[in-house]
Amino acid sequence: MKLNALQGRARWLLLPAHFAASAGVALVVFHCALTIDFPRASLGPFIGTVTAAVLTFNTLSHILMLAHLQPLQALNAGVARPTRGALIEAALAAAALPERVFWVVLSAVLIGATLSTGGWMLLDGATHPPLLRVVSAGVCMAPLAAALAFVVTVPRARVVHRQLLEAGLPVTDLYRALKKHLLFERRWLACLGIAVATPLALAVDLGVWRYERAVAGVSDAPLWAIVTLLGLTLLMVGVLTVRAGAALGEPLEQLAAETTRLLAGRYGAPRFIAAEYETRAAAAAIATMELQLAELLGGLDGAAVELSEATLSLAADDVAGRAQLETQRSLLDATGETTQALARSAYEIASSAQRVTELATATLLTARAGRDSADGFLRAMAEVREGNRAIADSVVRLNKRVQQVGRVVEFIDGIADKSDLLALNAELEGNKAGDAGRGFSLVAAEMRRLAESVMSSTREISGLIEEIRDATNAAVMATEAGVKTTDSGTTLAARVSEGFSRIVDHANQSSTATQSINLATSQQQVGTDQLVSAMREILQGTEVSAATAEEMRQAHDRLIALARDLTDTVTLFEAGAQVPGGEAT
Amino acid sequence: MAQLIDGLVLCHVGDHRLAVRAQDVDAFEHDPLGATYVGERFGDDPTPPEGVRVLRCGAQRLAVDRLDVHGGVALLPAPPLLSSAFGGGILGFVEVRQLLWPVVIPERL
């Protein structure tokens, strides 16, 4: 940040205003002293009054102008940081200063001189009316002094703008911030009119005055004085004309130089052209255009390079692309045949899937019937098992009864045995008794035979009981074996039923799966049909692509030529690196 | 001259047979405990089988497999040599049911 260059620039900007105002007041005073017949005692107080009024007015206007330039003074004093906003505010204050200086100086000369004359008349008690002369002198000199202050302040404001740019204010921001008042004709034509009208008005005024003096027979003013007044006025007009021409010509020359540079194709950072009104707007437009052109050229350069590389690459790929297109066409032919075969296979698969679905459904029904049969067999086995258990219980009860019968028979056999032994003893005693016991022996023998018959019967019964016992034991064992067999059969039947249930579940799942497969194969068949159709369309599209590729090859050739032309055109320009701060001219 | 016997007790012991005069037998019993199985005298197993009959003859008790009581039968005397060879325990023989039965004295058996 180069803020040192701005040191004291505020007062420096106001110096032309004070100079112009002083010169204007001096001419007014000189004009009044020449054309008003002041008593010798009143001339001094008049000059003093006017001078004091003008000095007071100048002081007040100076204070006001300094207040207007407060952003610039804040930068100078270091109160404000040199941020973008502070720099822009300072630039705006400097840009608006010439206009304000014009009106302040105009007021200082015209109003100050008029009011001071009026005040002097009241204080001096003058009987002659000099106010009209003072007003006419002010009217003649005030615009000239104000225009002179304006044209001298304008270059100084431009200097301040350049120094603000050096302090870091971007050119584009400065252009954007400055007001685009299109007052070129009004301002500069006003200066031109003042430069022309002021000498004429002064000459007319002096002529009228001299005529009135001649008619009244009053002595005329000395010629040298009139010539001096006119000469000083013309001098100021000349200074005004020269400074106005310089203030007008300098930015136009810079603008022409910038335009010439742009026409030469040397683009870079936009330069600041210190100017006002339409000239500044034109400079801003040119700077913006330069920025956009530089960016455009940068983009065009890159685009041209990329376009050239891309077209070259496209041209290189074009040959390979055509070969690939031929390969693609042959592959598409083969793929089309494959998809047709795939469609046929899909149809056969769909038919097979339909048959499989029917078989799976039949399997499911059979499995359900088998499961029902297994369940029925399981229930029958349970009934047989219960029957075997009932038989076994009956046989056990029968065996117990037979055992009870055996014990009764044994009891009877024991009784018969004892009876036999008793009869045997009786027969023995009868034989011992001789003839007397012979009848007794016969009875005893008969009883013995009965007892032996009983014993024989009991032995037979015991044999039968043994046979029954063996048979019942065999029956019990058989029924127990039957129960075990029915248990095993029940277990096997349960396993068979469970197996059939699983078979039913699996068959159900198989049926569902086959139905899904059938649906999927149907969809696959539709898909393959669509695929065949799509492949046919792709093949047609490939034929179209081949024709398009040929057209693209021709377009590539034209594009390569266009890229070369564009590159050659872009290389004619010298787009330099862009500096954010820009460059001031 | 043949002697007449009023009553005989015909005993069967295995395949053997013998006869005892009825007057030599006091009673028939069932319990063979403490009785002498007659089959032992013929070289058989001394343990009596089930269902034997016991002849109580004074202090002696003889067990046989089966017995029968028969009426008066003529005794055929045994030769003295045979009787002495048996220690005087055999009295003679009787013919019953067309079989010849030796008649023995229980105390000498």
PDB file of C-alpha atoms in Angstrom, chain B residues 20-106:
ATOM      1  CA  VAL B  20     -43.248-159.376  51.499  1.00  0.00           C
ATOM      2  CA  ARG B  21     -45.738-161.185  53.630  1.00  0.00           C
ATOM      3  CA  ALA B  22     -48.575-158.918  54.777  1.00  0.00           C
ATOM      4  CA  GLN B  23     -48.121-159.976  58.337  1.00  0.00           C
ATOM      5  CA  ASP B  24     -44.537-158.598  58.272  1.00  0.00           C
ATOM      6  CA  VAL B  25     -45.800-155.114  57.326  1.00  0.00           C
ATOM      7  CA  ASP B  26     -47.215-152.840  59.939  1.00  0.00           C
ATOM      8  CA  ALA B  27     -48.468-150.059  57.673  1.00  0.00           C
ATOM      9  CA  PHE B  28     -47.875-148.150  54.511  1.00  0.00           C
ATOM     10  CA  GLU B  29     -46.593-144.580  54.747  1.00  0.00           C
ATOM     11  CA  HIS B  30     -46.013-141.728  52.382  1.00  0.00           C
ATOM     12  CA  ASP B  31     -43.047-139.859  53.803  1.00  0.00           C
ATOM     13  CA  PRO B  32     -39.774-141.442  52.608  1.00  0.00           C
ATOM     14  CA  LEU B  33     -37.665-139.411  55.041  1.00  0.00           C
ATOM     15  CA  GLY B  34     -35.418-141.862  57.004  1.00  0.00           C
ATOM     16  CA  ALA B  35     -36.546-144.838  54.886  1.00  0.00           C
ATOM     17  CA  THR B  36     -34.161-147.205  53.036  1.00  0.00           C
ATOM     18  CA  TYR B  37     -34.672-147.290  49.293  1.00  0.00           C
ATOM     19  CA  VAL B  38     -34.745-150.919  48.290  1.00  0.00           C
ATOM     20  CA  GLY B  39     -33.253-150.119  44.862  1.00  0.00           C
ATOM     21  CA  GLU B  40     -29.967-149.474  46.644  1.00  0.00           C
ATOM     22  CA  ARG B  41     -29.846-153.239  47.309  1.00  0.00           C
ATOM     23  CA  PHE B  42     -30.011-153.828  43.584  1.00  0.00           C
ATOM     24  CA  GLY B  43     -27.158-151.363  42.853  1.00  0.00           C
ATOM     25  CA  ASP B  44     -29.375-148.417  41.876  1.00  0.00           C
ATOM     26  CA  ASP B  45     -29.157-144.808  42.956  1.00  0.00           C
ATOM     27  CA  PRO B  46     -29.791-144.695  46.742  1.00  0.00           C
ATOM     28  CA  THR B  47     -31.871-141.494  46.369  1.00  0.00           C
ATOM     29  CA  PRO B  48     -35.564-142.507  46.104  1.00  0.00           C
ATOM     30  CA  PRO B  49     -37.642-140.907  43.338  1.00  0.00           C
ATOM     31  CA  GLU B  50     -40.872-139.024  44.024  1.00  0.00           C
ATOM     32  CA  GLY B  51     -44.062-140.943  44.679  1.00  0.00           C
ATOM     33  CA  VAL B  52     -42.414-143.817  46.461  1.00  0.00           C
ATOM     34  CA  ARG B  53     -44.270-145.873  49.032  1.00  0.00           C
ATOM     35  CA  VAL B  54     -42.829-146.669  52.414  1.00  0.00           C
ATOM     36  CA  LEU B  55     -43.351-149.997  54.180  1.00  0.00           C
ATOM     37  CA  ARG B  56     -43.039-149.700  57.911  1.00  0.00           C
ATOM     38  CA  CYS B  57     -41.945-153.072  59.198  1.00  0.00           C
ATOM     39  CA  GLY B  58     -41.292-152.777  62.894  1.00  0.00           C
ATOM     40  CA  ALA B  59     -38.341-150.425  63.291  1.00  0.00           C
ATOM     41  CA  GLN B  60     -37.376-150.711  59.639  1.00  0.00           C
ATOM     42  CA  ARG B  61     -38.762-148.560  56.914  1.00  0.00           C
ATOM     43  CA  LEU B  62     -38.359-149.631  53.288  1.00  0.00           C
ATOM     44  CA  ALA B  63     -39.105-147.396  50.277  1.00  0.00           C
ATOM     45  CA  VAL B  64     -40.246-148.926  46.999  1.00  0.00           C
ATOM     46  CA  ASP B  65     -41.429-147.408  43.752  1.00  0.00           C
ATOM     47  CA  ARG B  66     -44.820-149.037  43.633  1.00  0.00           C
ATOM     48  CA  LEU B  67     -46.640-151.794  45.592  1.00  0.00           C
ATOM     49  CA  ASP B  68     -49.733-153.849  45.489  1.00  0.00           C
ATOM     50  CA  VAL B  69     -51.625-156.064  47.946  1.00  0.00           C
ATOM     51  CA  HIS B  70     -52.474-159.540  46.832  1.00  0.00           C
ATOM     52  CA  GLY B  71     -54.576-162.310  48.493  1.00  0.00           C
ATOM     53  CA  GLY B  72     -53.665-165.826  49.550  1.00  0.00           C
ATOM     54  CA  VAL B  73     -50.974-167.480  47.424  1.00  0.00           C
ATOM     55  CA  ALA B  74     -49.071-170.722  47.782  1.00  0.00           C
ATOM     56  CA  LEU B  75     -45.435-170.238  48.821  1.00  0.00           C
ATOM     57  CA  LEU B  76     -42.905-172.201  46.885  1.00  0.00           C
ATOM     58  CA  PRO B  77     -40.084-172.902  49.337  1.00  0.00           C
ATOM     59  CA  ALA B  78     -36.603-171.909  48.350  1.00  0.00           C
ATOM     60  CA  PRO B  79     -33.802-174.511  48.252  1.00  0.00           C
ATOM     61  CA  PRO B  80     -31.776-174.490  51.497  1.00  0.00           C
ATOM     62  CA  LEU B  81     -28.593-173.596  49.643  1.00  0.00           C
ATOM     63  CA  LEU B  82     -30.176-170.536  48.113  1.00  0.00           C
ATOM     64  CA  SER B  83     -31.805-169.508  51.364  1.00  0.00           C
ATOM     65  CA  SER B  84     -28.528-169.841  53.250  1.00  0.00           C
ATOM     66  CA  ALA B  85     -26.701-167.976  50.501  1.00  0.00           C
ATOM     67  CA  PHE B  86     -28.995-165.053  51.073  1.00  0.00           C
ATOM     68  CA  GLY B  87     -28.530-165.221  54.824  1.00  0.00           C
ATOM     69  CA  GLY B  88     -31.937-166.788  55.427  1.00  0.00           C
ATOM     70  CA  GLY B  89     -33.648-163.621  54.212  1.00  0.00           C
ATOM     71  CA  ILE B  90     -35.594-165.225  51.393  1.00  0.00           C
ATOM     72  CA  LEU B  91     -38.556-167.452  52.309  1.00  0.00           C
ATOM     73  CA  GLY B  92     -39.414-168.738  48.886  1.00  0.00           C
ATOM     74  CA  PHE B  93     -41.231-167.751  45.760  1.00  0.00           C
ATOM     75  CA  VAL B  94     -44.818-167.082  44.766  1.00  0.00           C
ATOM     76  CA  GLU B  95     -46.381-167.065  41.330  1.00  0.00           C
ATOM     77  CA  VAL B  96     -48.612-164.034  40.775  1.00  0.00           C
ATOM     78  CA  ARG B  97     -49.767-162.824  37.444  1.00  0.00           C
ATOM     79  CA  GLN B  98     -47.680-165.448  35.774  1.00  0.00           C
ATOM     80  CA  LEU B  99     -44.553-163.979  37.327  1.00  0.00           C
ATOM     81  CA  LEU B 100     -42.319-165.436  39.945  1.00  0.00           C
ATOM     82  CA  TRP B 101     -41.862-163.188  42.935  1.00  0.00           C
ATOM     83  CA  PRO B 102     -39.239-163.754  45.656  1.00  0.00           C
ATOM     84  CA  VAL B 103     -40.717-163.498  49.150  1.00  0.00           C
ATOM     85  CA  VAL B 104     -38.261-161.870  51.522  1.00  0.00           C
ATOM     86  CA  ILE B 105     -38.102-161.075  55.235  1.00  0.00           C
ATOM     87  CA  PRO B 106     -37.882-157.299  55.749  1.00  0.00           C
TER      88      PRO B 106
END
